[in-house]
Coordinates of C-alpha atoms in Angstrom, one line a residue:
X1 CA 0.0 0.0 0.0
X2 CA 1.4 3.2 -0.6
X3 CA 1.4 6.1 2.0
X4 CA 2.3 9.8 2.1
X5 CA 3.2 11.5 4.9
X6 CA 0.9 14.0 5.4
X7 CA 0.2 16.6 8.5
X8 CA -2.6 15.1 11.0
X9 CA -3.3 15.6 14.3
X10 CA -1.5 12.5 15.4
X11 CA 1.9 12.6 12.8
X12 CA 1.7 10.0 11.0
X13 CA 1.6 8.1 7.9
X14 CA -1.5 7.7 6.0
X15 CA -2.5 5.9 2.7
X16 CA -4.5 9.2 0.7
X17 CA -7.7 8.6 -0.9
X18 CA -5.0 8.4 -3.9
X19 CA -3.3 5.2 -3.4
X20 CA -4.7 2.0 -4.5
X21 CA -5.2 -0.2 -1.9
X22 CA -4.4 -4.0 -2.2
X23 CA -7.1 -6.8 -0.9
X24 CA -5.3 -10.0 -2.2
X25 CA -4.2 -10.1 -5.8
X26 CA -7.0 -7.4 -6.8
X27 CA -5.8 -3.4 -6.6
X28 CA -9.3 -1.5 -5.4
X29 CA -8.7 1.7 -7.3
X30 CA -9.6 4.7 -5.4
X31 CA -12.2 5.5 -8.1
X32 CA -14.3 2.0 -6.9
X33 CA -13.6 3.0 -3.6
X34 CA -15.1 6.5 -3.7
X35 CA -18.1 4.7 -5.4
X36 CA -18.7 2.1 -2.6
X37 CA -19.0 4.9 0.0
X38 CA -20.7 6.6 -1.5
X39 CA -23.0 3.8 -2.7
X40 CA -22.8 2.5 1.1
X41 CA -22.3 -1.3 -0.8
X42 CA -22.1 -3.9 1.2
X43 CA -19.9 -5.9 -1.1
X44 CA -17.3 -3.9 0.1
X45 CA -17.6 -4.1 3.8
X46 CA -14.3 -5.0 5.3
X47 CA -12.4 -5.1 2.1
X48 CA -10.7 -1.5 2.8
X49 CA -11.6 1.1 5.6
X50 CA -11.7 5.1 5.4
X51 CA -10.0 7.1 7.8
X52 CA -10.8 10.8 8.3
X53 CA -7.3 13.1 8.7
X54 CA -9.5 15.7 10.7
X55 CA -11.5 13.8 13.2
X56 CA -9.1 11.0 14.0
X57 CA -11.8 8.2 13.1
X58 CA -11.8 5.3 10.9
X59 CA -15.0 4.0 9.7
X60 CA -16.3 0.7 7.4
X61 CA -17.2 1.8 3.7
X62 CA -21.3 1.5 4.5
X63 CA -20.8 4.0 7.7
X64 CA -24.2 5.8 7.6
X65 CA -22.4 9.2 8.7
X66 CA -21.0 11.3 6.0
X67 CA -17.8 11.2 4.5
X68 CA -14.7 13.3 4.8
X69 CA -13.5 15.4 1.5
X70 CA -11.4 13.1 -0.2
X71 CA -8.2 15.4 0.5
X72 CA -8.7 14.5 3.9
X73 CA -9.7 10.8 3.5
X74 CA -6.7 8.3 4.3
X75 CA -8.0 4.1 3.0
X76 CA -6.3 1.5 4.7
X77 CA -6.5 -2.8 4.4
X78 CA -7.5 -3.7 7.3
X79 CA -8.7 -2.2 10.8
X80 CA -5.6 -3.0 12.5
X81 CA -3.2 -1.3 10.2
X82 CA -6.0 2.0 10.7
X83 CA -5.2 1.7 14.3
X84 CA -2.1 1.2 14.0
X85 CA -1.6 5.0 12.6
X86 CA -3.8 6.2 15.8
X87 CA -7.0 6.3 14.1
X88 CA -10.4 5.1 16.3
X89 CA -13.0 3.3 15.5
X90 CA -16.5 4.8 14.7
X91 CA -19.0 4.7 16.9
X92 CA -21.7 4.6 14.4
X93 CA -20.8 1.8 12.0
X94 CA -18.8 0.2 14.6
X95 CA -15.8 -1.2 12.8
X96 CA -15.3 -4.1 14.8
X97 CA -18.0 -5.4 14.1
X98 CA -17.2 -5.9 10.2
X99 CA -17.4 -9.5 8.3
X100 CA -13.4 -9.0 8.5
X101 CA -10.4 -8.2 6.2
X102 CA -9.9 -10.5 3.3
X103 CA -6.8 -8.7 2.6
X104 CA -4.6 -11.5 3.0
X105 CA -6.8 -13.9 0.8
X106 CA -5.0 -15.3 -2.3
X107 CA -1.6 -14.1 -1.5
X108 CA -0.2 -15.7 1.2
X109 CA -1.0 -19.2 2.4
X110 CA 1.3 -19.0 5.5
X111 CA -0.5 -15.3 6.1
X112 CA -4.0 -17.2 6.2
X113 CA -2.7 -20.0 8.3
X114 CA -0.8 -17.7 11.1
X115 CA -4.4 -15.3 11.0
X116 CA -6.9 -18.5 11.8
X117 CA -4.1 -19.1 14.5
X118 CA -4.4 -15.6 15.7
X119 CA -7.9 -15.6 16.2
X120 CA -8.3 -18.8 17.6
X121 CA -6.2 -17.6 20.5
X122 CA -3.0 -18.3 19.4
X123 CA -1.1 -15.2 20.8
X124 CA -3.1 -14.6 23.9
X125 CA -0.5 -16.9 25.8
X126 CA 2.2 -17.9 23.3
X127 CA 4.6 -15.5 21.4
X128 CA 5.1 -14.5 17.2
X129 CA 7.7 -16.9 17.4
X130 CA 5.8 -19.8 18.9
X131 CA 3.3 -19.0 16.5
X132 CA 5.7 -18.6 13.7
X133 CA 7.4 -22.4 14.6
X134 CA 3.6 -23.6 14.4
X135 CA 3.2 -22.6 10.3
X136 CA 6.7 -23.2 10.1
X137 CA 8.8 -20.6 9.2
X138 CA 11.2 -18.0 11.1
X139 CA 9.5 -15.5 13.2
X140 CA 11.0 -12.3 11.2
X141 CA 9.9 -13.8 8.1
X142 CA 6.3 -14.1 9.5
X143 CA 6.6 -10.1 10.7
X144 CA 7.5 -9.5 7.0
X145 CA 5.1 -11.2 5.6
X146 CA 2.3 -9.4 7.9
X147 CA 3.7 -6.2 7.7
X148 CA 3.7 -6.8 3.1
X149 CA -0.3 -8.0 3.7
X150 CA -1.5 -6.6 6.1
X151 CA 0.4 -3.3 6.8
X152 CA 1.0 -4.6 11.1
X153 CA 2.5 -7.0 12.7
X154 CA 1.4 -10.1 14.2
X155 CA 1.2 -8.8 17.7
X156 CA -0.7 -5.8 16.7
X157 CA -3.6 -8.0 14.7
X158 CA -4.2 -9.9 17.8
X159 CA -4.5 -7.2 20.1
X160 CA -7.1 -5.8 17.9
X161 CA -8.8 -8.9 17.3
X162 CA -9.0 -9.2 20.5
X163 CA -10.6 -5.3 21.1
X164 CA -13.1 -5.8 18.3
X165 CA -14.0 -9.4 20.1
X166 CA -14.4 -8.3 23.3
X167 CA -16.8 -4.8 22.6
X168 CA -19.0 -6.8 20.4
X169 CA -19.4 -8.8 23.4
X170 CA -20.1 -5.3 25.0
X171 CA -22.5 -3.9 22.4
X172 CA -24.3 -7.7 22.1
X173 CA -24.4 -9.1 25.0
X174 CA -25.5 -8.7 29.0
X175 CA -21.9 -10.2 30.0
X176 CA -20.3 -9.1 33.2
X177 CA -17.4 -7.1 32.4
X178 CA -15.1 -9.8 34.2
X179 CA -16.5 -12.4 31.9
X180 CA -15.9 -10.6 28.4
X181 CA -12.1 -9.5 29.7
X182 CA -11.7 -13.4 30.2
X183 CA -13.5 -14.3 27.0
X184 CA -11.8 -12.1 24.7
X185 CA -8.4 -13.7 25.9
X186 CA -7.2 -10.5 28.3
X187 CA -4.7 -11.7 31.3
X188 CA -6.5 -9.6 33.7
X189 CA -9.3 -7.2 33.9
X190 CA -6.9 -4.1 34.2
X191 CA -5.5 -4.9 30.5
X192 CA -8.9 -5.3 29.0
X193 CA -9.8 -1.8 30.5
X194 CA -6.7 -0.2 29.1
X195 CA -6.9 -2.1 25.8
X196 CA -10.8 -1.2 25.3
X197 CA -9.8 2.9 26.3
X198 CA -6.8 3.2 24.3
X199 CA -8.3 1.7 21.2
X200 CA -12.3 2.9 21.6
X201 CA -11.3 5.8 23.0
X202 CA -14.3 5.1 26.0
X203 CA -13.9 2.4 28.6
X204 CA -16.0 -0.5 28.3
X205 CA -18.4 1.0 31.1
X206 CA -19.2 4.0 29.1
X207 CA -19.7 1.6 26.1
X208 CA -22.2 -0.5 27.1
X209 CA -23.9 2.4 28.4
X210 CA -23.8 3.7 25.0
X211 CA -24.8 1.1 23.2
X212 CA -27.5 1.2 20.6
X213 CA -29.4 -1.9 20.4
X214 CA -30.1 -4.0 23.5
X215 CA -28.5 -7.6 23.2
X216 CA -30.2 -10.6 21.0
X217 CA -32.6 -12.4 23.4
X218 CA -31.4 -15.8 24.8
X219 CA -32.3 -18.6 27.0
X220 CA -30.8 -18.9 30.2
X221 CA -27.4 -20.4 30.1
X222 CA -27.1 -19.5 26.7
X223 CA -25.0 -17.2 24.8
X224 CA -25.8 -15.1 21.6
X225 CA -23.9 -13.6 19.1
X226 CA -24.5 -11.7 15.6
X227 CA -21.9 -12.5 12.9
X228 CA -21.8 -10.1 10.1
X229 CA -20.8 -11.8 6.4
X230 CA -20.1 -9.6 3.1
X231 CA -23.3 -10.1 0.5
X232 CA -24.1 -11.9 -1.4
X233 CA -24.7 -15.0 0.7
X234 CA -25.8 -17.9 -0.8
X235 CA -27.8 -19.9 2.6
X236 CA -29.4 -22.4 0.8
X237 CA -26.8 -23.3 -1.3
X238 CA -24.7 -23.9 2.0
X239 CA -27.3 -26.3 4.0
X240 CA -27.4 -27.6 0.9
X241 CA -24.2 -28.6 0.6
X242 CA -23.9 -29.2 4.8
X243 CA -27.4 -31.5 5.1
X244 CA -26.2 -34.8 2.9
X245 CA -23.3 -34.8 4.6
X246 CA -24.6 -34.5 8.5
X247 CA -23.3 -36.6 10.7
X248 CA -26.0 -38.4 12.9
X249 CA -26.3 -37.8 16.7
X250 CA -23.5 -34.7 16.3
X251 CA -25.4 -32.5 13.7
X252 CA -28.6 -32.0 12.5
X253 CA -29.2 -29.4 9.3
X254 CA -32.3 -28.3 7.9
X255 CA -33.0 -25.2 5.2
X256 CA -33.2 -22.9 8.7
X257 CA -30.5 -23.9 11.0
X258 CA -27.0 -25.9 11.2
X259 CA -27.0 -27.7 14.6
X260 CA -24.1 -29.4 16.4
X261 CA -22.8 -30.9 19.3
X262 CA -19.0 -28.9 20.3
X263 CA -16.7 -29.2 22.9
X264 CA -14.7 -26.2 24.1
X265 CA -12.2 -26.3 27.1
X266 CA -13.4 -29.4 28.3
X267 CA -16.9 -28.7 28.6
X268 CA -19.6 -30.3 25.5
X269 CA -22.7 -28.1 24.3
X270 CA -24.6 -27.4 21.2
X271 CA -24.3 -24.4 18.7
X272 CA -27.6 -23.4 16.7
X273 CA -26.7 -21.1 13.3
X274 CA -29.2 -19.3 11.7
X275 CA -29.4 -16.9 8.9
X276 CA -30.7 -12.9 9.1
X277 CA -31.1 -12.0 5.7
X278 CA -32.6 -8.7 6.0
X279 CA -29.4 -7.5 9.1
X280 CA -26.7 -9.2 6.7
X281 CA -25.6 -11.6 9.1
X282 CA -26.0 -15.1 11.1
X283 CA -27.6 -15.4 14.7
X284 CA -25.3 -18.2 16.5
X285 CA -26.7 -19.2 19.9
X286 CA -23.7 -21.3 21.9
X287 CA -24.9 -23.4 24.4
X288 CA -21.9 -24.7 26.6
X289 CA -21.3 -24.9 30.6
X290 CA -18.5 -22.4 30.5
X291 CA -17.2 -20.1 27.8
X292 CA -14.1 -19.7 28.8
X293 CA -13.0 -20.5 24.9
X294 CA -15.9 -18.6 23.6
X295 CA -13.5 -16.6 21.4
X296 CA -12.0 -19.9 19.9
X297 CA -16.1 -21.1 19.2
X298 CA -17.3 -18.0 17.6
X299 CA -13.9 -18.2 14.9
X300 CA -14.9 -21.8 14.3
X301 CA -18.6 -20.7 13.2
X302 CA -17.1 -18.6 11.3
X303 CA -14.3 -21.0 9.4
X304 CA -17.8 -23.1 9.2
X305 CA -19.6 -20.9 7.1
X306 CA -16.6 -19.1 5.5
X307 CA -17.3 -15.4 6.7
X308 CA -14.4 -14.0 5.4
X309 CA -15.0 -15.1 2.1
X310 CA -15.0 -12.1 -0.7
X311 CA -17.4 -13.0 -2.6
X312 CA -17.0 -9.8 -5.5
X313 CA -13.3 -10.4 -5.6
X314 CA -13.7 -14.3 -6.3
X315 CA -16.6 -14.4 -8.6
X316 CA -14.4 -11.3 -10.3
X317 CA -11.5 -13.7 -11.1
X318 CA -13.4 -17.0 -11.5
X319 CA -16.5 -14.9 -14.1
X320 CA -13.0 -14.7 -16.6
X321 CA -13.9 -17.7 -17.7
X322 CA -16.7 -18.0 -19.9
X323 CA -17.3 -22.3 -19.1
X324 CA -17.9 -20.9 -15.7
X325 CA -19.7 -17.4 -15.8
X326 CA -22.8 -18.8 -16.0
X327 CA -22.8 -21.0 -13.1
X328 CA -21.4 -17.6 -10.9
X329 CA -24.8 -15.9 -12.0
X330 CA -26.7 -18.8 -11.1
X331 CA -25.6 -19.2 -7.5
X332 CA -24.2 -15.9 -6.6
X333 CA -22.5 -15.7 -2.9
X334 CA -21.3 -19.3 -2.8
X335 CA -19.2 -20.1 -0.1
X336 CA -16.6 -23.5 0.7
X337 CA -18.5 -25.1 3.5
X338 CA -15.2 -25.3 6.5
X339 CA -15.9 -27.5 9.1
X340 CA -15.7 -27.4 12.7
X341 CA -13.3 -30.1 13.5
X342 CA -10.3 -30.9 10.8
X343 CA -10.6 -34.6 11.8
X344 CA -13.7 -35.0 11.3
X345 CA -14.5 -33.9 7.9
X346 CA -11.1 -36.1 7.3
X347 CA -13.1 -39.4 8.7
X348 CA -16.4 -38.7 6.9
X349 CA -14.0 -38.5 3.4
X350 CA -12.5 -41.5 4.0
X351 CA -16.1 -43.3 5.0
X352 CA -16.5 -41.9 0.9
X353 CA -18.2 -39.2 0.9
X354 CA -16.4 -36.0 -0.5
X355 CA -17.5 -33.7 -3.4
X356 CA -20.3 -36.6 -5.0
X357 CA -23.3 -37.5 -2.6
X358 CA -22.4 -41.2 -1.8
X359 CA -24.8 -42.0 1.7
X360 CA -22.1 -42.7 4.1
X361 CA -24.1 -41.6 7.2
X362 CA -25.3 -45.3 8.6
X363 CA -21.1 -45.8 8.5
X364 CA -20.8 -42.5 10.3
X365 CA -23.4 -43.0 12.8
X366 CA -22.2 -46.1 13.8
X367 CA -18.3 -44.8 14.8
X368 CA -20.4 -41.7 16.7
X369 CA -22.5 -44.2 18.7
X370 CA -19.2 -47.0 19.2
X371 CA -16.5 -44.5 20.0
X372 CA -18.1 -41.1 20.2
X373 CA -18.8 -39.4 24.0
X374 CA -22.3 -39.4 24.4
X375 CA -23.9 -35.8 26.0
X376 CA -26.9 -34.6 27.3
X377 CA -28.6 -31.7 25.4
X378 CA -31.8 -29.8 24.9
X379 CA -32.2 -30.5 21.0
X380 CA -33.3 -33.9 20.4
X381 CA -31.3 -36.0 17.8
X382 CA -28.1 -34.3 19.2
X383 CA -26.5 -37.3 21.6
X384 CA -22.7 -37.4 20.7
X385 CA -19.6 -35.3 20.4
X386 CA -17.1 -36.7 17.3
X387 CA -14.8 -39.3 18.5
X388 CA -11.2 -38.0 18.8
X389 CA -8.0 -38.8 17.0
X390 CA -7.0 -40.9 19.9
X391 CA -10.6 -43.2 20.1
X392 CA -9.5 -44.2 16.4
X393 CA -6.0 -44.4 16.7
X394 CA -6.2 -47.8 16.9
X395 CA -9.6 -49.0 17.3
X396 CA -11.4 -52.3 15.8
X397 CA -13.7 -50.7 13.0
X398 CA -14.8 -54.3 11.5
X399 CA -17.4 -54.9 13.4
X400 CA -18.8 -51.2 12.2
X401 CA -19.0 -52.8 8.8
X402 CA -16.5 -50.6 7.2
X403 CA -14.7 -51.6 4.6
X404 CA -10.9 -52.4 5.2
X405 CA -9.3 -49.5 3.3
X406 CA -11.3 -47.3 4.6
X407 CA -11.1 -48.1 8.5
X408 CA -7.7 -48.4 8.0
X409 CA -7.4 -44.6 6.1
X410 CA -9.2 -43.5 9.2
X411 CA -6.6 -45.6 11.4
X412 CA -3.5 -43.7 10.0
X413 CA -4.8 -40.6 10.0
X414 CA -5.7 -40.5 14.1
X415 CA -2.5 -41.5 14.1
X416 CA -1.0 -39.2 12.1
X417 CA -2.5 -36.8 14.0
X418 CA -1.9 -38.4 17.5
X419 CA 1.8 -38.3 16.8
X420 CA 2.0 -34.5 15.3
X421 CA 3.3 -36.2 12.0
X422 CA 0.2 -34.3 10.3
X423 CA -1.4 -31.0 11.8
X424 CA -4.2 -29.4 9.6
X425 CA -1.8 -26.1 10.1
X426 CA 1.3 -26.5 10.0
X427 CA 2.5 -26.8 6.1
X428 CA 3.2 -23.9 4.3
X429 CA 2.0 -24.3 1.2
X430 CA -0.7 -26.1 -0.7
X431 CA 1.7 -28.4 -1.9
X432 CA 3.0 -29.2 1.1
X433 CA -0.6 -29.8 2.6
X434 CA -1.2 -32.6 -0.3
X435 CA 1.9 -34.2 -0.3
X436 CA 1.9 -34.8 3.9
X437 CA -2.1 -35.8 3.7
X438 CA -1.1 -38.0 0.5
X439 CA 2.1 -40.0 2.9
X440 CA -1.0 -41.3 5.1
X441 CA -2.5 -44.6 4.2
X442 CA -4.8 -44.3 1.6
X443 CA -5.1 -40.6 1.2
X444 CA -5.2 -40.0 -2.5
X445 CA -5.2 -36.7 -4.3
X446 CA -8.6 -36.2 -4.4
X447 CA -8.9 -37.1 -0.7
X448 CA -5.8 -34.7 0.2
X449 CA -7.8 -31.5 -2.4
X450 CA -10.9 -32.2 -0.3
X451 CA -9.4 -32.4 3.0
X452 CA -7.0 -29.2 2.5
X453 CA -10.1 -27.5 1.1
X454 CA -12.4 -27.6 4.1
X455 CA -10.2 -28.6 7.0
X456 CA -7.1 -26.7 5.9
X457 CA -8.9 -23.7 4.6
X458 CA -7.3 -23.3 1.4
X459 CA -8.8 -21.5 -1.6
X460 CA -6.9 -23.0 -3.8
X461 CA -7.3 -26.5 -3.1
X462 CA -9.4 -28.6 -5.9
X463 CA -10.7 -31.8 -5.4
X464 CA -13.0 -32.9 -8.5
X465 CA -16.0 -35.3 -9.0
X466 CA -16.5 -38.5 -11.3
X467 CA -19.9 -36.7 -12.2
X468 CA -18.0 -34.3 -14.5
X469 CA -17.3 -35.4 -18.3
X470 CA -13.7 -34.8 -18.6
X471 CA -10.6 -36.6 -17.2
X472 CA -9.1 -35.5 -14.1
X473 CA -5.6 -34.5 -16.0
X474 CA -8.2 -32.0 -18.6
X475 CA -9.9 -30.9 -15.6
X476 CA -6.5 -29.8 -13.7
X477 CA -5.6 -28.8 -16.9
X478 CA -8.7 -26.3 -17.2
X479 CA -8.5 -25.0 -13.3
X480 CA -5.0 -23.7 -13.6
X481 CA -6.6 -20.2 -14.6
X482 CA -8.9 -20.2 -11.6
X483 CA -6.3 -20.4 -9.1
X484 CA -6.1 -19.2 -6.4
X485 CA -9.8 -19.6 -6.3
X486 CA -10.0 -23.4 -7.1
X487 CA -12.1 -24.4 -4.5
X488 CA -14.7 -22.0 -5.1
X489 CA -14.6 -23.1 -8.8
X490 CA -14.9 -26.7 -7.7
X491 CA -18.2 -25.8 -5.6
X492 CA -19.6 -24.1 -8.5
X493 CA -19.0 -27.0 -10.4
X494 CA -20.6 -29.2 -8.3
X495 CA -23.8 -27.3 -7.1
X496 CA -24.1 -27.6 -11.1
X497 CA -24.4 -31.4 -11.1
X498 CA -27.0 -31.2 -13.3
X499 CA -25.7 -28.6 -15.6
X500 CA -22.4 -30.9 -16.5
X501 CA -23.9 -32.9 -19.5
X502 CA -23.7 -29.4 -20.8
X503 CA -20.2 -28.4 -19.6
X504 CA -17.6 -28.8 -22.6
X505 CA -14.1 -28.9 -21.5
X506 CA -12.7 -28.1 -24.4
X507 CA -14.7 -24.8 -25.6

């Protein structure tokens, strides 16, 4: 991004409304970014933010309050970095509460990796370089690499992360004070109070005083959160997607909700996602006995439902291609369906059941009810948590009636995992992901593509389907001007399923 120096009440660096600023591999032109403010388009929530020089404020692109001359306008990639240069954050439009900066998407695998780290807790009691050995590079090569993304170190992401978490807990909620400082991952109550002032400019008392809405109503014992997402938002397609591929007694999906048995510190409850078309977001109610890790559940809804997706940036690369054009204007707002548990999703692919709709669930049912922890909860048809890599490690799965390769795919890889010889974060590159998932026993390509896409999180991952009329190798072939969007491509193509007698390969 680049900055001029210009004079401001706090000296220092900004990026003017002149300089293009970066969101992956796509330059926003100041031009489209004028036009999104002053459109107020959603689309662009969270892709760039707009600092004022005069007042000291940085607000989202849809900010209902006016907007600075463009003289005095500084854009920046992500809230951090806006921070960073001593701007706040609005108290209209509430910037912390955004679907999230997708600057980093398509760039940098080892970026995306150390950021899901980040907000899963990973620097609230470990340091950069800890966090640097886990996606395995040098800790000053992982400063560099935030600093060329991102604009701000590691440190200073997670701080902020950490802010944003803890006043929409504030704003959203009727949590004790002592509660959110221990939620949003604070050592002590005096650090959240100075972190909350020094960044909001108000402490967290005068906040949720000032808060705007009163918090979503819940049940007792249960806790509420809005997540914003950038439009458009393909729901149905999702559930769609999610409902085939439910695993019995831990999930149950319908066209309203996704349901699930979790486990968070120790303690087992139930999540309940819903959709809020008309607010832009998703209502998750979390159901657990403490929430201690509430920070770490709340990241994993959103890797679920891929939040930080950018849905005009993707559909801008992938639309390039005429084959596939008409499947982005079918289903608009498509998402990669993550999951919440890496081992999981791993188990249900080698039962058989990946990208094509083969009905693995009596297989999956049976290893819940055998080797899963049974629970008590308040939705019926919810009974077990997923059996961990240590139940499978080296269990009997005969019996079960699952086929020898596959119980003993799903042997080596608890293994795998047991022994750290696989970790669904640690490889730098997409490459790398494949080619350590591909040493387990009987983890082919396709396998390895499917597992990287929604355990790993990569966009670029592309596991393929029988139900397409090409070869694999033509297929490949053809998806090498889709990256580093594969896996969106590859949910297009199979949402599609009935389009493909139509789809020529070689056109």
């Amino acid at each position: 991004m680049q900055t001029n120096t210009v004079s401001t009440p706090f000296s220092v660096p900004v990026a003017r409304v002149g300089a293009p600023i970066v969101t992956g591999d796509v330059e926003l032109e100041p031009d489209i970014c004028w036009q999104a403010m002053h459109s107020r388009d959603r689309r662009f929530d969270g892709r760039f933010y707009v600092a004022a020089v005069t007042t000291g404020i940085y607000c989202r692109p849809i900010c209902p309050v006016p907007f600075a001359k463009p003289n005095n306008i500084a854009l920046f990639p992500c809230a951090a970095a806006a921070e960073a240069a001593g701007y706040r954050p609005c108290r209209r439009c509430h910037p912390e509460s955004s679907p999230g900066t997708p600057a980093w998407q398509g760039t940098s695998a080892v970026v995306s990796r150390a950021l899901r780290l980040i907000w899963e807790g990973a620097l609230d009691s470990n340091s950069v370089d800890e966090l640097a050995e886990r996606v395995g590079i040098g800790s000053r090569q992982l400063r560099r690499l935030f600093i060329q993304h991102l604009g701000v170190p590691p440190i200073k992401i997670a701080s902020t992360h950490r802010v944003h978490f803890a006043r929409n807990l504030i704003e959203q909620t009727d949590m004790s004070m002592a509660e959110i400082s221990l939620n949003a991952g604070f050592k002590s109550l005096r650090q959240f109070n100075h972190a909350v002032l020094t960044i909001a400019g108000q402490s967290p008392t005068d906040l949720r005083r000032l808060r705007e809405t009163s918090a979503v109503s819940s049940r007792r014992g249960e806790f509420v959160m809005r997540l914003l997402y950038r439009p458009p938002f393909n729901w149905p397609a999702l559930v769609a997607f999610l409902k085939p591929r439910a695993t019995p007694g831990v999930e149950l999906v319908d066209d309203n909700s996704y349901q699930r048995t979790v486990e968070s510190d120790g303690g087992a409850g139930v999540i309940d996602v819903r959709h809020d078309q008309e607010n832009a977001c998703l209502v998750v109610r979390i159901a657990l006995p403490k929430y201690r890790g509430l920070l770490r559940v709340v990241e994993r809804v959103r890797r679920v439902f891929d939040l930080a997706a950018d849905p005009l940036q993707i559909a801008s690369h992938l639309s390039r291609d005429p084959r596939l054009k008409p499947l982005l204007d079918a289903q608009s707002g498509l998402r990669v369906p993550g999951v919440w548990d890496g081992f999981e999703v791993a188990v249900r692919a080698a039962l058989g059941q990946r990208l094509t709709v083969v009905d693995s669930n009596a297989a999956a049912g049976k290893l819940v009810r055998n080797f899963g922890r049974p629970i008590e909860t308040s939705v019926d048809g919810l009974t077990h948590l997923f059996p961990r890599p240590e139940d499978l490690a080296n269990a009997d799965l005969a019996p079960l009636g699952i086929a020898k390769t596959s119980a003993a795919s799903i042997n080596a890889l608890a293994r795998a995992l047991c022994t750290k010889e696989f970790t669904f974060e640690s490889s730098r590159t997409l490459q790398e992901t494949i080619s350590r998932l591909r040493a387990i026993e009987g983890v082919g390509e396709e396998m390895a593509h499917y597992i990287a896409m929604r355990a790993c999180g990569e966009p670029d991952a592309f596991p393929w389907t029988d139900e397409i009329p090409t070869s694999p190798d033509q297929l490949r072939s053809l998806a090498e001007e889709w990256r580093p969007w594969r896996a969106y491509a590859a949910m297009h193509l199979w949402f599609a399923t009935e389009g493909f007698a139509n789809y020529d390969a070689h056109s």
